[in-house]
Every structure is written in C-alpha cells, then in structure tokens.
Short mmCIF file of C-alpha atoms in Angstrom, two decimals:
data_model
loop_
_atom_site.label_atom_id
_atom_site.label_comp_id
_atom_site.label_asym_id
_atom_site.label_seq_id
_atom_site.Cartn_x
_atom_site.Cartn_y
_atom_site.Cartn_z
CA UNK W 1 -64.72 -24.97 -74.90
CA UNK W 2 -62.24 -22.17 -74.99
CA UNK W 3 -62.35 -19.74 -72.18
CA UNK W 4 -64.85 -16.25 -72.52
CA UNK W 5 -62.18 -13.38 -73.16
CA UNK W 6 -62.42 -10.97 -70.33
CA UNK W 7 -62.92 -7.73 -72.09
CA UNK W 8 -63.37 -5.41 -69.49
CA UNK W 9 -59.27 -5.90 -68.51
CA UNK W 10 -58.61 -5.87 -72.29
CA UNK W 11 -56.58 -3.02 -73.95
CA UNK W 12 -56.33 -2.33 -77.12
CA UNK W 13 -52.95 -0.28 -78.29
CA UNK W 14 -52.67 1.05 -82.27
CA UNK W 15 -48.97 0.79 -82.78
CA UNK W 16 -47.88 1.85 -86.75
CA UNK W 17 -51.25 1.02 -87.86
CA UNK W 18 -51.53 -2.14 -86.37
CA UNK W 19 -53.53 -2.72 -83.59
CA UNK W 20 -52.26 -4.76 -80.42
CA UNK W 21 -54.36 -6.31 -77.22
CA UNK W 22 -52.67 -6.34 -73.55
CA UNK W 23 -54.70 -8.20 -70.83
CA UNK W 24 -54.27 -6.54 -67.68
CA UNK W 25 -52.73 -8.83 -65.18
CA UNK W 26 -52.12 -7.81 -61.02
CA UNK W 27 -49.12 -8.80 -59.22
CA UNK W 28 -48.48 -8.66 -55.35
CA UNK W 29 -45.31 -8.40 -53.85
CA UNK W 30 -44.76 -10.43 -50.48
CA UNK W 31 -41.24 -9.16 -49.88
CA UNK W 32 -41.38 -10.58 -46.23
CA UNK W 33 -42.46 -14.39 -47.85
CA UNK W 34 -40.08 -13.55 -50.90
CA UNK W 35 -42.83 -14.70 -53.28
CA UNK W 36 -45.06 -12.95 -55.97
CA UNK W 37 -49.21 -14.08 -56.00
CA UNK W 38 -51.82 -12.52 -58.51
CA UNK W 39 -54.55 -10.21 -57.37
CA UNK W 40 -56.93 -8.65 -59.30
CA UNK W 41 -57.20 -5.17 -57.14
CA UNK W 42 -53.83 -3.79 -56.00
CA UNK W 43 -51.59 -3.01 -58.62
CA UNK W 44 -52.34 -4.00 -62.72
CA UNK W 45 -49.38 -4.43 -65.31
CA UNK W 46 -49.88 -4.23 -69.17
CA UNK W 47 -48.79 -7.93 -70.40
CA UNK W 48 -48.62 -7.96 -74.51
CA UNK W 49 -50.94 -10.98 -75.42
CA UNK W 50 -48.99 -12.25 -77.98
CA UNK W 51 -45.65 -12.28 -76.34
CA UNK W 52 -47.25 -12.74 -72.68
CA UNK W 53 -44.54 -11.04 -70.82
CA UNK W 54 -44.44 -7.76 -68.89
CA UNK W 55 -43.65 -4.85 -71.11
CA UNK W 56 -45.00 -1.70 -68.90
CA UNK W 57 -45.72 -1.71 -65.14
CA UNK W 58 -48.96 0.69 -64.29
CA UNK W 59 -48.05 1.03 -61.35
CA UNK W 60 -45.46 0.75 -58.15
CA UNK W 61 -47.32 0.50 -55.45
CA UNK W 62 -46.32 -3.02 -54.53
CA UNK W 63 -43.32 -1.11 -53.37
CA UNK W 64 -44.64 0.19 -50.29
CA UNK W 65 -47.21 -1.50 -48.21
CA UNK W 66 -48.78 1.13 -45.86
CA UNK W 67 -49.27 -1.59 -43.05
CA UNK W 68 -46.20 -3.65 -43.68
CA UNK W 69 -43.63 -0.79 -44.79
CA UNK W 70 -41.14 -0.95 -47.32
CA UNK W 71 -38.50 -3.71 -47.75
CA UNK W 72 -36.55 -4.71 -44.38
CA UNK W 73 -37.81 -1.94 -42.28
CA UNK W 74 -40.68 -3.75 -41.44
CA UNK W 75 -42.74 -4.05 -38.07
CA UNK W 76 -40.72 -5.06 -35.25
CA UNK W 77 -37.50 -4.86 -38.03
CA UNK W 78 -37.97 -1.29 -37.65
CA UNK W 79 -37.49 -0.88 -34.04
CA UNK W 80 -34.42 -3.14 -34.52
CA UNK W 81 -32.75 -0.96 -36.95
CA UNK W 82 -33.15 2.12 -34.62
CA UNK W 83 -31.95 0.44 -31.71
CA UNK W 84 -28.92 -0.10 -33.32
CA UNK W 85 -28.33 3.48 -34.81
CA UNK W 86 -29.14 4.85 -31.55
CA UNK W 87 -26.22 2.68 -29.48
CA UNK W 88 -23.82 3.31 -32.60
CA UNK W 89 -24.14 6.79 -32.08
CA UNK W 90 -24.18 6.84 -28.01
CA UNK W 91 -20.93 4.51 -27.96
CA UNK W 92 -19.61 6.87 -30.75
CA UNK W 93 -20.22 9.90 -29.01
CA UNK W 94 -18.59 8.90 -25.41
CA UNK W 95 -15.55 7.04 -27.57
CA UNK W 96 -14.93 10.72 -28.90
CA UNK W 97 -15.31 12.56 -25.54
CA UNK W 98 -12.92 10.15 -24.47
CA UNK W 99 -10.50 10.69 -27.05
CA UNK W 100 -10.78 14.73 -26.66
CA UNK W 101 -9.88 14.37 -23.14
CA UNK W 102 -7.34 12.17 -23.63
CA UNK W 103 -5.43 14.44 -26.37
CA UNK W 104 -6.45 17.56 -25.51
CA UNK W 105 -4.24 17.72 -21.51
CA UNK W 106 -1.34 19.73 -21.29
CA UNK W 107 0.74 16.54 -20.25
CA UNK W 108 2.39 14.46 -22.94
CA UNK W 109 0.79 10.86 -23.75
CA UNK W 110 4.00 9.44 -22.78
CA UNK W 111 3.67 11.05 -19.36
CA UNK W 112 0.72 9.60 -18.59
CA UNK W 113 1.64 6.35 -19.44
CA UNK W 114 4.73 6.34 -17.58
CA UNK W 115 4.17 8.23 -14.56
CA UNK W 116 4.42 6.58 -11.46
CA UNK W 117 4.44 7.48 -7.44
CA UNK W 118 8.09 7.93 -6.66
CA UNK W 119 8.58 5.05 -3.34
CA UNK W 120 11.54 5.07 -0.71
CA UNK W 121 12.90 1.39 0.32
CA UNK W 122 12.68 1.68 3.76
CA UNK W 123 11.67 -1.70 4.45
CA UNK W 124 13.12 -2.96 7.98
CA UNK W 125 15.53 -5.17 8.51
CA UNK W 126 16.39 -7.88 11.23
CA UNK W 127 19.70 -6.71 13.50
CA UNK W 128 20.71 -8.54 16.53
CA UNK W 129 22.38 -6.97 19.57
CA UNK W 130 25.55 -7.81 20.59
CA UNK W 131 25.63 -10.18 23.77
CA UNK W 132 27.54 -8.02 26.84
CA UNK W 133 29.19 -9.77 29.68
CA UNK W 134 29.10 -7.09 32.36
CA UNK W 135 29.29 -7.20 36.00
CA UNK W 136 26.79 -6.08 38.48
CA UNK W 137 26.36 -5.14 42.27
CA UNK W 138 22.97 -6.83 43.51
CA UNK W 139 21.12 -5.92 46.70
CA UNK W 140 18.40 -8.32 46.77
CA UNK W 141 16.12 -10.88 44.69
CA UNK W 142 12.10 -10.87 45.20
CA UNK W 143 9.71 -13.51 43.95
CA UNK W 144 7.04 -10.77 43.91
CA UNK W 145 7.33 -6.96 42.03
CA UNK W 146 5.76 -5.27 45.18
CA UNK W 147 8.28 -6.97 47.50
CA UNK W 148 10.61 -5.82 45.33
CA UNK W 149 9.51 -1.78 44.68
CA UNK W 150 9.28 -1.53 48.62
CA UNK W 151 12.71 -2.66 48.98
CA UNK W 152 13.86 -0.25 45.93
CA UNK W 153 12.19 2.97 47.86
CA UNK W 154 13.18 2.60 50.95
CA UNK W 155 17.11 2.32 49.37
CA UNK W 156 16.28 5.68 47.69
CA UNK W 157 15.18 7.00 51.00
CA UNK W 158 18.84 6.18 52.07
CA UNK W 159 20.23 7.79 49.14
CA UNK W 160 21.06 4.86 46.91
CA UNK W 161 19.10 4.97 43.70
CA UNK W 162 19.00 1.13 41.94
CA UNK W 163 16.93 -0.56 39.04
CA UNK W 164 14.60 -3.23 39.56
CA UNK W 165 15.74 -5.98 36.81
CA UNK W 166 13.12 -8.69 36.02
CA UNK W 167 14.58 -11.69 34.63
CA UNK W 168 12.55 -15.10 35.09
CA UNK W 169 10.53 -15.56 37.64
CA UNK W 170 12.49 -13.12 40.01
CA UNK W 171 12.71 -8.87 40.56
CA UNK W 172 16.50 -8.22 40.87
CA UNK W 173 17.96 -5.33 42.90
CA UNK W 174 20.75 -3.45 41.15
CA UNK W 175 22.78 -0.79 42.37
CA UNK W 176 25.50 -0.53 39.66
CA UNK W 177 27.29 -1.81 36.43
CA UNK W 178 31.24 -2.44 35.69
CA UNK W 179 32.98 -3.89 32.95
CA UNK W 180 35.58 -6.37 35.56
CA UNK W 181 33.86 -7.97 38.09
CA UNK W 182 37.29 -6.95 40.62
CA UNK W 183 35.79 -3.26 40.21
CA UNK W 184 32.36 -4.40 40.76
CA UNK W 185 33.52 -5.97 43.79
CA UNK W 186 35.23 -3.12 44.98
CA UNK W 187 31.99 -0.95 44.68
CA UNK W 188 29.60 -3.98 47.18
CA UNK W 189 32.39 -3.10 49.75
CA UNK W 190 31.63 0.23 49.90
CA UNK W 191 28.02 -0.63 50.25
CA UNK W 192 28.73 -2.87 52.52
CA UNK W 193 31.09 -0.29 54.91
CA UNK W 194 27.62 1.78 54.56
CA UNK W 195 25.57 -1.14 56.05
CA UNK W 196 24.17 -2.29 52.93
CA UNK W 197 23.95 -6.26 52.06
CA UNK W 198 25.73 -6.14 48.19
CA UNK W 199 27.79 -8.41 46.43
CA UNK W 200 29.22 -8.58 43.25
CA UNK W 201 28.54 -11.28 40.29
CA UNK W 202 29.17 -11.45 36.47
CA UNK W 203 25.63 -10.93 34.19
CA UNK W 204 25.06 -11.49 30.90
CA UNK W 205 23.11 -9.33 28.45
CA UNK W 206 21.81 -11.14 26.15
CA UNK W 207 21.53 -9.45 22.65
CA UNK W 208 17.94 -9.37 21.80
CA UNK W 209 17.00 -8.56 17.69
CA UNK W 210 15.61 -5.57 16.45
CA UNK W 211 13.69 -3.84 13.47
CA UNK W 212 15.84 -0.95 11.51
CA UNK W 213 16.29 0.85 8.49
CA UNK W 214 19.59 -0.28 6.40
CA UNK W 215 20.55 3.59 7.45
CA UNK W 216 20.30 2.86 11.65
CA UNK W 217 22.42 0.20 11.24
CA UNK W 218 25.18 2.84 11.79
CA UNK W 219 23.63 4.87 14.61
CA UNK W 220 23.49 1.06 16.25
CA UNK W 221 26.93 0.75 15.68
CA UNK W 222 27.53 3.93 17.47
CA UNK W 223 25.81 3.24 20.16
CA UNK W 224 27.03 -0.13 21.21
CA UNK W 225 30.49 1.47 20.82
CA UNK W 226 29.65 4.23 23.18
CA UNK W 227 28.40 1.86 25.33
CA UNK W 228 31.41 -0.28 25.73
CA UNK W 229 33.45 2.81 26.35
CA UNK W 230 31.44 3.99 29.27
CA UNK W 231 31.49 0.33 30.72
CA UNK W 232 35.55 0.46 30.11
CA UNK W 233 35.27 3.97 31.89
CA UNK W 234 33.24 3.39 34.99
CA UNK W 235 36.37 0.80 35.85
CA UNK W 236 38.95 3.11 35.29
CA UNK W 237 37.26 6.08 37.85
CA UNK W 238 36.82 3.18 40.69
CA UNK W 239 40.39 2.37 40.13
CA UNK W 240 41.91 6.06 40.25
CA UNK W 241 39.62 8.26 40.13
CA UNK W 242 40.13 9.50 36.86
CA UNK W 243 38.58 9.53 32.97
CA UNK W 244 39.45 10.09 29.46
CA UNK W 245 38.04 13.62 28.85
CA UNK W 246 39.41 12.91 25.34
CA UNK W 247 37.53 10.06 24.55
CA UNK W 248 34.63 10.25 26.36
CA UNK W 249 34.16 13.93 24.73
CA UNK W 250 34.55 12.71 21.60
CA UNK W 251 32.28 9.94 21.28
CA UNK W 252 29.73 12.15 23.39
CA UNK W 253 29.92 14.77 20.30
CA UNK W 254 29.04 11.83 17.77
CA UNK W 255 25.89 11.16 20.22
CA UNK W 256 24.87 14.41 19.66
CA UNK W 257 25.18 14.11 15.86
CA UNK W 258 22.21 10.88 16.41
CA UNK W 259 19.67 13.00 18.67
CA UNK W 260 19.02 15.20 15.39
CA UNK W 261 18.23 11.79 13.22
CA UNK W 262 15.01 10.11 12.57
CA UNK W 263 15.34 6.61 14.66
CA UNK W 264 13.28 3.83 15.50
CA UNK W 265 11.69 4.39 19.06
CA UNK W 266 13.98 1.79 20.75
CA UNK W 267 17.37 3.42 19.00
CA UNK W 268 15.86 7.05 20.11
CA UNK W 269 15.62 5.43 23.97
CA UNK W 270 19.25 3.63 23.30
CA UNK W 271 20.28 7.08 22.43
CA UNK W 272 18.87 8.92 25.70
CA UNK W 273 20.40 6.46 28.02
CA UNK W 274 24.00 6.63 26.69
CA UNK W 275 23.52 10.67 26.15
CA UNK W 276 22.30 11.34 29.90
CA UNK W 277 24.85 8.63 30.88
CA UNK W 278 27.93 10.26 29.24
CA UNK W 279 26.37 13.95 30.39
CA UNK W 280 26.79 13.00 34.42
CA UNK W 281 30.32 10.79 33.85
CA UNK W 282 31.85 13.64 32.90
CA UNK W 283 30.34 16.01 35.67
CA UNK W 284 32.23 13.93 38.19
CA UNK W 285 34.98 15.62 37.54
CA UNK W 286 38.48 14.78 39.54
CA UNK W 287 37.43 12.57 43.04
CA UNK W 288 34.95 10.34 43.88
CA UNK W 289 31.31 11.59 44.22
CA UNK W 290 29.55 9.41 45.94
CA UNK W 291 25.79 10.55 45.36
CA UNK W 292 26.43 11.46 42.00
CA UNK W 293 28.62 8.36 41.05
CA UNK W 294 25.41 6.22 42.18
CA UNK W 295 23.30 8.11 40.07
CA UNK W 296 25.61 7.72 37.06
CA UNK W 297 25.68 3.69 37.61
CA UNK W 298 21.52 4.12 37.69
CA UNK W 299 21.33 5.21 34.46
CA UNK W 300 23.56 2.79 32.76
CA UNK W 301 21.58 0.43 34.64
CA UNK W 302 18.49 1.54 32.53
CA UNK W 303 20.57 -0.21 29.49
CA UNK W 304 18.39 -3.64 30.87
CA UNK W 305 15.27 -2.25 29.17
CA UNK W 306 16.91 -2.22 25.76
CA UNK W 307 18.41 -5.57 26.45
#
C-alpha cells in the first residue's frame, strides 16, 4: 500500500505552464560529528520530486548553532583559539621591544658584540733567592726566645745593638755580617777586647722562593746586586777604613729609582733594608765609628727576615 503523500510539506511551483511539486525535506548539520541527520523543524530545503535532489536551500541556519557556535570555534575550541592569539601577540610585542632596543643605541652592533673588559697579565710567578754564604759574629745561642730577648737588651744597654736569628730549635745572637770570615773574625776581637764573648763562623742563607710580577724580576735583580756590594763593602772598611763612594753612590741612586715602584710587600721590605743600609755606610765617612759601624752591621742583619 503506497505511502499517504504528505501534503502539508508539499509545494507546488508553475514553471512555463507546467506545474512542478517539491517536498520539503530538513537537514541538520553536525559539523562537530561531521555528519548530516534529517529533522523536520530546524531548517527545510526545496527537493524537486521528480529529480529528488536539492535545487534551493530555504534557509542557512544550519550554519550557526547559537549553543554550539559556528564551525571550529566551538565551546572549549574557542578559548583555545584565543589563548593562542593572545601569547602570539604578547611574545610578538616583547620580540619587537627587544629589537627597538637593540637597534635603536648609539653604539654599533659590532660593538656590542665585540666589546670586552680590557685585563692586565699580572699573574705571579715563582722566583727563588739566591743562596748567600756570609759570615757572622755570634754572641750567644738560647733554647728559649725570652732567654734570648733578655740577653739582646741588656747588650743594647751596653751599646751593642744585635738581631735575634731563629733558625731550628735555637734563638741566635748576632752582632754583625761580613762577606770573608778573616774580617768577621777581626770584628769578635774587638768585641772581645770590650769584654764581650763573640766569635766568628761562616752562615748560610738559604734562598727561599717568592711570588712576583714578570716586571719585579728586575727590581730583584737589583737588589741582590746591591746586596752583594754592601757585603763586599763592609770587608773593605774593616780592612782600611775606607769605601767606594763611587760605587756605593751609584747603586744607592738605582735604589732610589725602586722606592717610587709598585712592589710586592716582601720586595718593598728588601728595598728598605738595603736603602737604610746603604744611607748609614756612607755616613761613616773616613775612620772607624764604632757606635755607628754597629748600627750599620744591625741593619744588614735584618736581611735574615727576607731570607
């Protein structure tokens, strides 16, 4: 039995005299199920009966779905897409700040790239001290420092400054330095005339290492110099009294030249003990001056503390 015609969704179109029926059909778009489903309510196209395809859509609201949206932007899709436009433009906008301030400084690119803290080598290096075979007048040895610094005043008391030299496990009394030990010997026998127990024995300074610049390694050279020309000097007065202005003037003049240099603090004190030991060698003048020849062999003696 065929089917009742459904009139009431049944149009009838004249077209050049000749009259045509469309049924009314419904389709719903499901974009989000990608899928098409009749309805009878939503949306109605005009289908030609006799050709039964879609000729004339009614209407477009499948298009847009008031509680699902149109196409992608969608639901939760749509908070998606604007979380993404958003950080496109806030990564966009502090990549171009960036970019201004790069391009827009005074200073060339190439400047900036390039430029670099300017850094002096003054990295230390290891020297070692020439080892010094001197000779030396000694008034006493003490197994304890206070036994020793009682002895050492009450020579000043006397007149007779000295340096207390530790070495070991003993305090060493020294009165004076020489280069020979004949001069050295020379020198207890005064002491001796004078009622003081001295004698005369050779000493070696040992050359300890040190930390300098590669430019104090002259200055050190210098000094050690100087220092082997007051030794030779101190010898030559005990013998006859006299000294080498000349040379003692002259390297005195190149010790001046090192006070006005930036040293290490153990070259600065190496400097002060040969400066203030040339200064009173050459105040001695012509003769022997006994109090001030005594002081003169006390500072030399200080050169212990460097060695």
């Amino acid at each position: 039995m065929d089917k009742p015609e459904d009139k009431k969704h049944r149009i009838t179109v004249k077209i050049n005299g000749k009259e045509r029926h469309f049924q009314e059909g419904v389709i719903v778009h499901r974009w989000d199920e990608g899928m098409e489903e009749q309805a009878s309510t939503d949306e109605a196209v005009l289908v030609d009966e006799n050709e039964e395809k879609p000729v004339v859509s009614s209407s477009y609201k499948s298009l847009w779905n008031r509680k699902k949206g149109f196409g992608p932007f969608r639901g939760r899709d749509i908070l998606k897409w604007w979380t993404t436009i958003v950080s496109a433009l806030v990564t966009g906008g502090i990549f171009g700040l960036i970019m201004l301030n790069f391009f827009s400084s005074d200073e060339p690119v190439s400047q900036k790239v390039t430029k670099t803290t300017p850094t002096v080598n003054k990295e230390n290096q290891t020297y070692q001290l020439p080892t010094v075979s001197v000779s030396v007048i000694q008034l006493g040895a003490f197994q304890q420092e206070e036994a020793a610094l009682q002895f050492e005043q009450s020579l000043k008391q006397n007149g007779l400054p000295t340096k207390i030299v530790h070495d070991g496990n003993q305090y060493f009394i020294f009165a004076g330095m020489t280069k020979e030990l004949t001069t050295a010997k020379q020198l207890a026998a005064t002491l001796k005339e004078k009622g003081i127990d001295a004698y005369a024995k050779k000493w070696t300074l040992t050359g300890k290492t040190i930390e300098l610049t590669p430019s104090e390694e002259n200055a050190l050279l210098m000094l050690n110099e100087s220092f082997q020309l007051l030794l030779q000097q101190m010898d030559q007065y005990v013998s006859s009294s006299s000294l080498d202005h000349t040379a003692l003037e002259k390297a005195y003049i190149n010790i001046q030249s090192l006070k006005e240099k930036e040293l290490s603090p153990q070259l600065k004190e190496y400097v002060r003990i040969i400066d203030q030991t040339f200064q009173q060698l050459l105040s001695l003048g012509e003769g022997k001056n006994d109090i001030q020849w005594w002081k003169t062999q006390a500072t030399l003696l200080s050169m212990f503390s460097i060695y």
